[in-house]
Amino acid sequence: MKNRFLVLDFGSQLTQLIARRLRELNYYSEVHPCDYPIEKIRAFGPAGIILSGGPSSVYEAQAPTADVKELLQVSPVLGICYGMQLIAHQLGGVVETSAHREYGFNRVKWSAPFGDIPTEQKVWMSHGDIVRKVPPGFEVVGLSEGNHPAAMQGPRVWAVQFHPEVAHTEKGEQILASFARDLCQAEATWDPPHIAEHLMQVAGKLVGTEDHVLCALSGGVDSSVVATLLTKTLGAPRVHCVFVDTGLLRKNEYETVMQTYKDVGLNVKGVDASQKFLQGLAGISDPESKRKTIGRLFIDIFEENLSQLPVAKEKIKWLAQGTLYPDVIESFSAKGGPSQTIKSHHNVGGLPEKMKLKLVEPVRDLFKDEVRRIGAELGLPQAMLWRHPFPGPGLAIRIMGEVTVENLRILREADHVFISKLREKNLYHKIWQAFCVLLPVKTVGVMGDGRTYDQVLALRAVTSHDGMTADWFPFEFDFLREVSNEITNKVKGINRVVYDVTSKPPATIEWE
């Protein structure tokens, strides 16, 4: 473990993505809050330490901080965005608010590049403060389009003002790789077999040798991988999978997924709870209330089904969920850092405070593509692993407003048309996630020479590497025309179709 890295969280929504990138490069990494005690850092013995970005300004009284000089006594340091500003501020440089803020795409001109990157590099920035003067003994090695320091170098220190961890930064991973390999002299020894082995060891140790687990299946990749991993770790008789038909699934999804679960050898039971979910969601339009209601109903239903499983109720001590880090980081800072809340998730912020079961979430600190790699290592079929992400709350958060039987019918039929057309045109696997959103808006239309007053449907399709940032997919106009015509012709209740051309950020991928 001498090749591992420590990432200190100063509040960026992208902090865990830094660690994820290092893992992709086969370097084990962990995220801890910025105030992680120096004694624990020394005990961890990192080959390198990375300081994340964050929303604060270093000169604010309550700004998150860490002692950079102490960290440098442990290992080399890489500062990213806020991390670069903190290094400059503490080591004798000057940081100040800039009249020219830099958000989104930018270009950096390098005089001494970090690693195998071009001397002019396309990067992703998100900052309002700049390093006006670098510390003594440091030099500026990269300038932004605004002629601000975009990269600096000093004794055992590299620092960049942009975000090399995001997919939109050109060859950003090369900077991280060069930091690990060249400045820290670390060896790449972390790969999917090690990750799967590590997760199985952790899960086995947590659950023990006697307890049984109730596994909440949603039909998606994450919970399917968790169920398979736990089944291989504990054995099928101790892992009781429950797949709930919430009434919020896509067309024919319940039957198709149930058969797949049986084919891969999971110990699975189906539960029809569609009426309970519809009743529970009646009259609720607020997205946060929807998520929390769905989370509460999920737990209630799983606890109700404990007595119906072929094992003594008291032996089931754990509830397994397929929570991922994007769920966590958008709900709160999982590691105690100052990250800001974006929204709660049904399996994070939506859980009740008191539960009769303890939680086991083996992939909680992983991203979607990592989970897919682990699933492949565990032998899951490609058709299951490469399905587009589908949220736990299902179609409930793709209906803007109250969830009704009629709105579900409209959205389910429209979504089926959209996804079927993507598969027909061989576009499905070029897109990270695609879906429809039913808007609480009615507009006037004309059909068969008659006036209609029906709902508006939004199409959403994005490309992404990890779900933390995303771009909308550039469909050909003929494709959009064909999909729009087919939806308005086939799906009663829709007379207008629009396409969402917003990236993440500033939007999220889902609308709620």
Coordinates of C-alpha atoms in Angstrom, one line a residue, residues 54-57 59 81-82 85 95-103 125-132 148 161:
G54 CA -13.8 24.2 -3.2
P55 CA -16.4 27.1 -3.2
S56 CA -14.6 29.2 -0.5
S57 CA -12.0 32.0 -0.7
Y59 CA -8.8 34.8 2.8
C81 CA -8.1 25.2 -7.9
Y82 CA -8.8 26.1 -4.3
Q85 CA -4.8 29.1 -3.9
V95 CA -4.5 35.4 -3.6
E96 CA -7.2 37.9 -4.5
T97 CA -10.6 38.2 -6.2
S98 CA -10.3 38.7 -9.9
A99 CA -12.4 41.1 -12.0
H100 CA -12.3 38.4 -14.7
R101 CA -13.8 35.2 -13.4
E102 CA -13.0 31.9 -15.3
Y103 CA -15.8 29.3 -15.6
M125 CA -12.1 26.0 -14.9
S126 CA -14.4 27.1 -12.2
H127 CA -13.0 30.0 -10.0
G128 CA -13.4 33.6 -9.2
D129 CA -10.2 34.1 -7.2
I130 CA -6.7 34.0 -8.7
V131 CA -3.1 33.6 -7.5
R132 CA -1.8 37.2 -8.1
H148 CA -3.7 34.5 -14.9
Q161 CA -6.0 26.4 -11.2

